[in-house]
Coordinates of N, CA and C in Angstrom, one line a residue:
X1 N 90.1 120.7 97.9 CA 89.9 119.6 96.7 C 88.7 120.1 96.7
X2 N 87.6 120.0 95.6 CA 86.5 120.0 95.1 C 85.4 119.0 96.0
X3 N 84.5 118.9 96.5 CA 83.7 118.0 97.3 C 83.3 117.0 96.6
X4 N 82.9 117.5 95.2 CA 82.1 116.1 94.3 C 83.5 115.0 93.7
X5 N 84.7 115.9 93.9 CA 86.0 114.8 93.4 C 86.1 113.8 94.7
X6 N 86.4 114.6 95.6 CA 86.7 114.4 97.1 C 85.7 113.2 97.4
X7 N 84.6 113.1 96.8 CA 83.4 112.3 97.9 C 83.8 111.1 96.7
X8 N 83.9 111.1 95.2 CA 84.1 109.8 94.6 C 85.0 109.4 94.9
X9 N 86.2 109.9 95.3 CA 87.3 109.1 95.2 C 87.3 108.2 96.6
X10 N 87.0 109.0 97.7 CA 86.6 108.1 99.1 C 85.6 107.0 98.7
X11 N 84.6 107.3 98.5 CA 83.5 106.0 98.2 C 84.0 105.0 96.7
X12 N 84.3 105.3 96.0 CA 85.6 104.5 95.5 C 86.4 103.5 96.0
X13 N 86.8 104.0 96.7 CA 88.1 103.5 97.5 C 87.4 102.6 98.9
X14 N 86.4 103.2 99.4 CA 85.8 102.1 100.0 C 85.2 101.1 99.8
X15 N 84.7 101.5 98.4 CA 84.1 100.4 97.9 C 85.2 98.8 97.4
X16 N 85.9 99.6 96.8 CA 87.2 98.7 97.0 C 87.5 98.1 98.1
X17 N 87.6 98.5 98.9 CA 88.3 98.1 100.2 C 87.4 97.1 101.2
X18 N 86.2 97.4 100.9 CA 85.0 96.4 101.3 C 85.3 95.0 100.8
X19 N 85.6 95.1 99.3 CA 85.7 94.2 98.6 C 87.1 92.7 98.9
X20 N 87.9 93.8 99.3 CA 89.1 92.8 100.0 C 90.0 92.9 101.2
X21 N 89.4 94.0 102.2 CA 89.9 94.3 103.6 C 89.0 93.3 104.6
X22 N 89.8 92.4 105.5 CA 89.2 91.9 106.4 C 89.4 92.3 107.6
X23 N 90.0 93.6 108.0 CA 90.3 94.4 109.2 C 89.6 95.6 109.1
X24 N 88.6 96.2 108.8 CA 88.1 97.0 108.9 C 87.7 97.2 110.3
X25 N 87.2 96.0 111.3 CA 86.9 96.6 112.5 C 88.4 96.9 113.4
X26 N 89.3 96.8 112.7 CA 90.6 97.0 113.8 C 90.8 98.4 113.8
X27 N 90.3 98.9 112.8 CA 91.2 100.6 112.9 C 89.9 101.5 113.1
X28 N 90.2 102.6 113.5 CA 89.2 104.0 113.6 C 89.0 105.1 112.0
X29 N 90.0 104.8 111.7 CA 90.1 105.3 109.8 C 89.5 104.3 109.3
X30 N 89.3 104.5 107.8 CA 88.8 103.8 106.7 C 90.0 102.6 106.1
X31 N 89.7 101.4 106.6 CA 90.5 100.4 106.1 C 90.2 100.5 104.4
X32 N 91.9 100.5 104.1 CA 92.0 100.2 102.4 C 92.9 99.1 102.4
X33 N 92.9 98.3 103.1 CA 93.7 96.9 103.0 C 93.2 96.1 101.9
X34 N 94.0 95.6 100.5 CA 93.7 95.1 99.9 C 93.8 95.6 98.5
X35 N 93.6 97.3 98.4 CA 93.3 98.0 97.2 C 94.6 98.3 96.6
X36 N 95.6 98.2 97.2 CA 97.1 98.2 96.1 C 97.3 99.6 95.8
X37 N 97.3 100.4 97.0 CA 97.5 101.9 96.5 C 99.3 102.3 97.1
X38 N 99.6 102.9 96.1 CA 101.2 103.7 96.6 C 102.1 102.4 96.2
X39 N 101.7 101.7 94.9 CA 103.0 100.5 94.9 C 104.0 100.9 93.9
X40 N 104.0 101.6 93.2 CA 105.0 102.0 91.9 C 104.9 103.5 91.8
X41 N 106.2 103.9 92.3 CA 106.4 105.3 92.0 C 107.9 105.3 92.0
X42 N 108.4 106.7 92.2 CA 109.5 107.5 91.9 C 109.8 108.9 92.1
X43 N 110.6 109.3 93.2 CA 110.6 110.4 93.2 C 111.7 111.1 93.9
X44 N 112.2 112.4 94.1 CA 113.8 112.6 94.7 C 113.1 113.2 96.0
X45 N 114.2 112.6 97.3 CA 113.8 113.7 98.6 C 114.6 115.0 97.9
X46 N 114.7 115.9 99.1 CA 115.1 117.2 99.0 C 116.6 117.3 99.0
X47 N 117.7 116.3 99.1 CA 119.2 115.9 99.1 C 119.2 115.4 97.5
X48 N 118.3 115.3 96.6 CA 118.2 114.5 95.3 C 118.4 113.3 95.1
X49 N 118.1 112.9 95.8 CA 118.6 111.3 95.8 C 116.9 110.5 95.2
X50 N 116.8 109.6 94.7 CA 115.9 109.1 94.2 C 115.4 108.1 95.0
X51 N 114.1 108.4 95.3 CA 113.2 107.5 96.6 C 112.3 106.9 95.8
X52 N 112.1 105.3 96.2 CA 111.1 104.6 95.8 C 110.1 103.7 96.7
X53 N 108.9 103.1 96.7 CA 108.6 102.6 98.1 C 109.6 101.8 98.9
X54 N 110.4 101.0 97.7 CA 111.3 99.5 98.6 C 112.1 100.8 99.5
X55 N 112.8 101.9 99.3 CA 113.6 102.9 100.4 C 112.8 102.7 101.8
X56 N 111.2 102.4 102.0 CA 110.7 102.8 103.3 C 110.3 101.3 103.7
X57 N 110.5 100.2 103.3 CA 110.2 98.8 103.7 C 110.8 98.4 104.7
X58 N 109.9 98.2 105.9 CA 110.7 98.4 107.5 C 110.0 99.3 108.6
X59 N 109.2 100.5 107.5 CA 108.6 101.6 108.7 C 107.5 101.4 108.0
X60 N 106.4 101.8 109.2 CA 105.1 102.4 109.0 C 105.1 103.7 107.7
X61 N 104.4 103.9 107.1 CA 104.8 105.1 106.7 C 103.0 106.1 106.4
X62 N 103.2 107.6 106.8 CA 102.1 108.4 106.9 C 102.4 109.4 105.6
X63 N 101.5 109.0 104.3 CA 101.8 109.7 103.0 C 100.7 110.4 103.2
X64 N 100.5 112.0 102.5 CA 99.9 112.8 102.0 C 100.8 113.9 100.7
X65 N 99.8 114.6 100.0 CA 100.3 115.1 99.0 C 99.5 116.7 99.4
X66 N 100.3 117.5 98.9 CA 100.0 118.8 99.3 C 101.1 119.7 99.1
X67 N 100.8 121.4 99.2 CA 102.6 122.2 98.9 C 102.3 123.0 99.7
X68 N 103.4 123.6 99.7 CA 104.0 124.8 101.0 C 103.1 126.2 101.0
X69 N 102.6 126.5 99.9 CA 101.8 127.9 99.7 C 100.2 127.7 100.2
X70 N 100.0 126.3 100.5 CA 98.5 125.8 100.8 C 98.1 126.7 102.2
X71 N 96.8 127.4 102.0 CA 96.3 128.1 103.1 C 95.9 127.6 104.4
X72 N 95.3 126.0 104.3 CA 94.8 125.9 105.6 C 95.2 124.4 105.3
X73 N 94.6 123.5 104.1 CA 94.9 121.9 104.8 C 96.0 121.6 105.2
X74 N 96.9 122.0 104.5 CA 98.1 121.6 104.2 C 98.8 121.7 106.0
X75 N 99.1 123.0 106.5 CA 99.4 123.1 107.7 C 98.8 122.2 108.5
X76 N 97.5 122.3 108.7 CA 96.6 121.6 109.6 C 96.9 120.6 109.3
X77 N 96.7 119.3 108.5 CA 97.1 118.1 108.4 C 98.5 117.9 108.8
X78 N 99.6 118.6 108.6 CA 100.7 118.5 109.1 C 101.0 118.9 110.6
X79 N 100.4 119.6 110.9 CA 100.3 120.1 112.6 C 99.5 118.7 113.4
X80 N 98.5 118.0 112.7 CA 98.1 117.0 113.3 C 98.8 115.6 113.2
X81 N 99.7 115.6 111.8 CA 100.6 114.1 112.0 C 101.7 114.5 113.2
X82 N 102.0 115.9 113.2 CA 103.2 116.1 114.4 C 102.4 115.7 115.7
X83 N 101.3 115.9 116.0 CA 100.7 115.8 117.2 C 100.3 114.2 117.3
X84 N 100.3 113.7 116.3 CA 100.3 112.2 116.1 C 101.5 111.4 116.5
X85 N 102.7 111.8 116.2 CA 104.0 111.5 116.2 C 104.1 111.8 117.9
X86 N 103.9 112.9 118.4 CA 104.2 113.2 119.9 C 103.3 112.1 120.5
X87 N 102.3 111.9 120.3 CA 101.3 111.1 120.7 C 102.1 109.6 121.1
X88 N 102.9 109.2 120.1 CA 103.3 107.8 119.9 C 104.7 107.8 120.8
X89 N 105.2 109.0 121.1 CA 106.3 109.1 121.8 C 107.7 108.4 120.6
X90 N 108.2 107.2 121.5 CA 109.6 106.5 121.1 C 108.9 105.5 120.0
X91 N 107.7 105.2 120.1 CA 107.0 104.2 118.5 C 107.4 105.2 117.4
X92 N 107.6 106.5 117.6 CA 107.3 107.3 116.7 C 108.7 107.1 115.5
X93 N 109.3 106.7 116.2 CA 110.6 106.0 115.3 C 110.4 105.0 114.3
X94 N 109.3 104.2 114.6 CA 109.4 103.4 113.4 C 108.3 104.0 112.3
X95 N 107.9 105.2 112.4 CA 106.9 105.6 111.4 C 107.7 106.8 110.4
X96 N 107.7 106.8 109.3 CA 108.3 108.0 108.5 C 107.1 108.8 108.1
X97 N 107.2 110.0 107.7 CA 106.1 110.6 107.6 C 106.8 111.4 105.7
X98 N 105.8 111.0 104.7 CA 106.2 111.5 103.6 C 105.1 112.4 103.0
X99 N 105.7 113.7 102.6 CA 104.9 114.5 101.8 C 105.4 115.0 100.2
X100 N 104.6 114.8 99.8 CA 104.5 114.6 98.0 C 104.3 116.0 97.7
X101 N 105.1 116.8 97.3 CA 104.4 118.1 96.7 C 103.7 117.9 95.7
X102 N 102.7 118.6 95.2 CA 101.9 118.8 93.9 C 102.3 120.2 93.1
X103 N 103.6 121.0 93.9 CA 103.7 122.3 93.5 C 105.2 122.2 93.3
X104 N 105.7 121.2 92.0 CA 107.0 121.3 92.2 C 107.9 122.6 91.5
X105 N 106.8 123.5 90.9 CA 107.6 124.7 90.6 C 108.0 125.6 91.4
X106 N 107.1 125.7 92.6 CA 107.2 126.5 93.9 C 108.2 126.1 94.6
X107 N 107.8 124.8 95.0 CA 108.3 124.0 96.4 C 109.7 123.4 96.0
X108 N 110.9 124.1 96.0 CA 112.1 124.0 95.8 C 112.7 123.1 97.0
X109 N 113.6 122.2 97.2 CA 114.2 121.5 98.0 C 114.2 122.3 99.3
X110 N 115.0 123.6 99.1 CA 115.0 124.4 100.2 C 113.8 125.2 100.8
X111 N 112.7 125.2 100.0 CA 111.6 125.8 100.6 C 110.8 124.6 101.1
X112 N 110.9 123.1 100.8 CA 110.1 122.3 101.5 C 110.9 122.0 103.0
X113 N 112.1 121.9 102.7 CA 112.9 121.6 103.8 C 112.4 122.7 105.1
X114 N 112.7 123.8 104.8 CA 112.3 125.1 106.0 C 110.4 124.5 106.2
X115 N 110.0 124.4 105.1 CA 108.6 124.1 105.6 C 108.3 123.2 106.4
X116 N 108.7 121.6 106.2 CA 108.7 120.8 107.2 C 109.5 120.5 108.5
X117 N 110.4 121.2 108.0 CA 111.1 121.6 109.5 C 110.3 122.3 110.7
X118 N 109.6 123.3 110.1 CA 108.6 123.9 110.9 C 107.7 123.0 112.1
X119 N 107.5 122.0 111.8 CA 106.5 120.9 112.2 C 107.1 119.6 112.8
X120 N 108.5 119.4 112.3 CA 108.9 118.1 113.0 C 110.5 118.5 113.9
X121 N 110.3 120.3 114.0 CA 111.5 120.0 114.7 C 111.8 119.8 116.1
X122 N 110.8 119.1 116.6 CA 111.0 118.5 118.1 C 110.4 117.2 118.1
X123 N 110.3 116.5 117.1 CA 110.0 114.9 117.0 C 111.2 114.4 116.6
X124 N 111.0 112.9 117.0 CA 112.4 112.1 117.2 C 112.6 111.4 116.0
X125 N 111.8 112.2 114.7 CA 112.2 111.8 113.1 C 112.1 112.7 112.3
X126 N 112.7 113.3 111.5 CA 112.3 114.3 110.3 C 111.5 113.4 109.5
X127 N 110.3 114.6 109.0 CA 109.6 114.3 108.1 C 110.4 114.2 106.5
X128 N 110.0 113.5 105.9 CA 110.5 113.4 104.7 C 109.6 114.3 103.3
X129 N 110.1 115.0 102.4 CA 109.7 115.9 101.8 C 110.0 114.9 100.5
X130 N 109.4 115.0 99.1 CA 109.4 114.1 98.0 C 108.8 115.0 96.8
X131 N 109.7 115.3 95.8 CA 109.3 116.3 94.6 C 109.8 115.6 93.3
X132 N 109.6 115.8 92.3 CA 110.1 115.4 91.0 C 109.6 116.1 89.9
X133 N 109.9 115.6 88.6 CA 109.0 116.1 87.2 C 107.4 116.3 87.5
X134 N 106.8 116.7 86.6 CA 105.3 116.8 86.6 C 104.9 115.7 86.8
X135 N 105.5 114.8 85.2 CA 105.3 113.8 84.7 C 105.4 112.3 86.0
X136 N 106.7 112.7 86.9 CA 106.4 111.8 88.1 C 105.8 111.9 89.4
X137 N 105.0 112.8 89.2 CA 104.6 113.6 90.5 C 103.1 112.9 89.9
X138 N 102.8 113.0 88.5 CA 101.3 112.3 88.3 C 101.1 111.4 88.5
X139 N 102.5 110.5 88.0 CA 102.2 109.0 88.5 C 102.5 108.6 89.9
X140 N 102.8 109.5 90.5 CA 102.7 108.9 92.0 C 101.1 109.3 92.3
X141 N 100.6 110.5 91.9 CA 99.3 110.7 92.6 C 98.6 109.7 92.1
X142 N 99.0 109.2 90.7 CA 97.6 108.1 90.2 C 98.0 106.8 90.9
X143 N 99.5 106.4 91.5 CA 99.4 105.3 92.2 C 98.6 105.0 93.4
X144 N 98.4 106.3 94.0 CA 97.6 106.5 95.9 C 96.1 107.0 95.0
X145 N 95.8 107.1 94.3 CA 94.4 107.5 93.6 C 94.2 108.7 94.1
X146 N 95.4 109.6 94.3 CA 94.9 111.2 94.6 C 94.9 112.3 93.3
X147 N 94.1 113.0 93.8 CA 93.7 114.2 92.8 C 94.4 115.3 93.2
X148 N 94.7 116.2 92.0 CA 95.7 117.4 92.5 C 95.4 118.3 91.1
X149 N 94.9 119.4 90.8 CA 94.9 120.2 89.6 C 95.4 121.5 90.0
X150 N 96.1 122.1 89.1 CA 96.6 123.6 88.9 C 95.4 124.4 88.6
X151 N 94.7 125.3 89.7 CA 93.8 126.6 89.7 C 94.2 128.1 89.2
X152 N 93.9 128.7 88.3 CA 94.3 130.2 88.2 C 93.6 130.7 89.1
X153 N 94.6 132.0 89.5 CA 93.4 132.9 90.5 C 93.5 134.4 90.2
X154 N 92.6 135.2 90.1 CA 92.1 136.2 89.6 C 93.4 137.4 89.0
X155 N 94.4 137.2 90.3 CA 95.7 138.1 90.0 C 96.6 137.4 88.8
X156 N 96.4 136.5 88.3 CA 97.6 136.0 87.2 C 98.2 134.6 87.9
X157 N 98.2 134.6 89.0 CA 99.0 133.6 89.6 C 98.1 132.3 89.8
X158 N 98.5 131.3 90.5 CA 97.8 130.0 90.5 C 98.1 129.7 91.8
X159 N 96.8 128.5 92.6 CA 96.9 127.8 93.6 C 96.7 126.4 92.9
X160 N 96.7 125.4 94.0 CA 96.8 123.9 93.8 C 95.4 123.5 94.4
X161 N 94.4 122.7 93.6 CA 93.2 122.2 94.3 C 93.9 120.6 94.8
X162 N 93.7 120.2 95.8 CA 94.2 118.8 96.0 C 93.5 117.8 97.1
X163 N 93.6 116.4 96.6 CA 92.7 115.8 98.0 C 93.3 116.1 99.1
X164 N 92.9 115.6 100.2 CA 93.4 115.8 101.4 C 93.5 114.5 102.1
X165 N 93.7 113.9 102.1 CA 93.7 112.0 102.3 C 95.0 111.9 103.0
X166 N 94.9 111.3 104.0 CA 96.6 110.5 104.5 C 96.4 109.3 104.7
X167 N 97.5 108.7 103.8 CA 97.2 107.3 103.3 C 98.6 106.7 104.5
X168 N 98.3 105.5 105.1 CA 99.2 104.8 106.4 C 99.5 103.2 105.5
X169 N 100.5 103.2 105.4 CA 100.9 102.1 105.0 C 101.8 101.0 105.9
X170 N 101.6 99.8 105.6 CA 102.4 99.1 106.7 C 103.6 99.1 106.3
X171 N 104.5 97.9 107.6 CA 106.1 97.9 107.0 C 106.4 97.0 105.8
X172 N 105.3 96.7 105.4 CA 105.5 95.7 104.1 C 105.3 96.7 102.8
X173 N 105.0 98.2 103.0 CA 104.4 98.9 101.9 C 102.9 98.7 101.6
X174 N 102.3 98.0 102.4 CA 101.0 98.1 101.8 C 100.2 99.0 102.3
X175 N 98.9 99.3 101.4 CA 98.5 100.4 102.1 C 97.4 100.1 102.8
X176 N 97.0 100.4 104.0 CA 95.7 99.8 105.3 C 94.8 100.8 105.6
X177 N 95.1 101.8 105.8 CA 94.1 102.7 106.2 C 94.2 104.2 105.5
X178 N 93.2 104.8 105.2 CA 93.2 106.3 104.7 C 92.1 107.0 106.0
X179 N 92.9 108.6 106.2 CA 92.4 108.9 106.9 C 92.2 110.4 106.3
X180 N 91.0 111.2 106.3 CA 90.3 112.3 105.7 C 91.0 113.4 106.7
X181 N 91.0 115.0 106.1 CA 91.5 115.7 106.9 C 91.0 115.9 108.1
X182 N 89.7 115.4 108.5 CA 89.1 116.0 109.6 C 89.4 114.9 111.0
X183 N 90.1 114.1 111.0 CA 90.7 112.8 111.7 C 91.4 113.5 112.1
X184 N 91.2 113.6 113.9 CA 92.3 113.8 114.9 C 93.6 113.2 115.2
X185 N 94.3 113.3 115.6 CA 95.7 112.7 116.0 C 95.3 111.4 116.7
X186 N 94.5 111.5 117.8 CA 94.4 109.9 118.9 C 93.8 109.3 117.5
X187 N 93.1 109.2 116.6 CA 92.9 108.5 115.5 C 94.0 107.9 114.8
X188 N 94.6 108.6 114.5 CA 95.9 108.3 113.8 C 97.0 107.2 114.6
X189 N 97.0 107.8 115.9 CA 97.8 107.5 117.0 C 97.1 105.8 117.0
X190 N 96.2 105.6 117.1 CA 95.3 104.3 117.6 C 95.9 103.5 116.3
X191 N 95.6 103.8 115.2 CA 95.7 103.1 114.1 C 96.9 102.5 113.9
X192 N 97.9 103.4 114.2 CA 99.5 103.3 114.1 C 99.6 102.2 114.7
X193 N 99.2 102.1 116.3 CA 99.4 101.6 117.3 C 99.1 100.0 117.0
X194 N 97.6 99.6 116.2 CA 97.3 98.5 115.6 C 98.1 97.7 114.9
X195 N 99.2 98.7 114.0 CA 99.7 98.3 112.9 C 101.2 97.6 113.7
X196 N 101.9 98.5 114.5 CA 102.9 98.3 115.4 C 103.0 97.0 116.0
X197 N 101.5 97.3 116.6 CA 101.4 95.5 117.7 C 101.1 94.4 116.8
X198 N 100.7 94.4 115.1 CA 100.5 93.4 114.6 C 102.2 93.1 114.1
X199 N 103.2 93.8 113.7 CA 104.3 93.4 113.6 C 105.1 93.1 114.6
X200 N 104.7 93.6 115.9 CA 105.4 93.0 116.7 C 105.2 91.5 117.1
X201 N 103.7 91.0 116.5 CA 103.5 89.8 117.0 C 103.7 89.1 116.1
X202 N 104.4 89.4 115.2 CA 104.5 88.1 114.0 C 106.2 88.1 113.9
X203 N 106.7 88.5 115.0 CA 108.2 88.6 115.2 C 108.3 87.1 116.1

């Protein structure tokens, strides 16, 4: 993602979170409690089934936007997320990873399935790939205030410019934490552990 756009996005979300969130001290990532990200969207999973936020209620969710031909940010992000799941051990069964493609033209279900399997093959729970029409993906990105754009390349092809944030949602589907692409697995595992502990205490 272009630096100016990324900085603007992060700053605007943090300002909103500062107005609403009371739990910033609990997390090592950036608290976005109260910002109401990711509330209204509908996409298809890689089996063609329509999925909405309600399908994932009861699980923590790690959500990010990317594409399979991404040269560096996306594979690095997925590797970090996979490491996070490994650190969590059995607790990872309560966390669903969702990757929303920003390149539905090239990211067919078969392509995404193979791509994600390279990262989740050894984990207790598979990652879920999500795709849809250009309009559905645009609306989903808007729900998370995520940025992406098609960028032509000199050879006549194109690549995708996109934000690299990872969103952590709680078991009620409320966005609680936003991680940037430089956050390590230990930080994500810590914040996931906080939400898992909160949910256990509430029972």
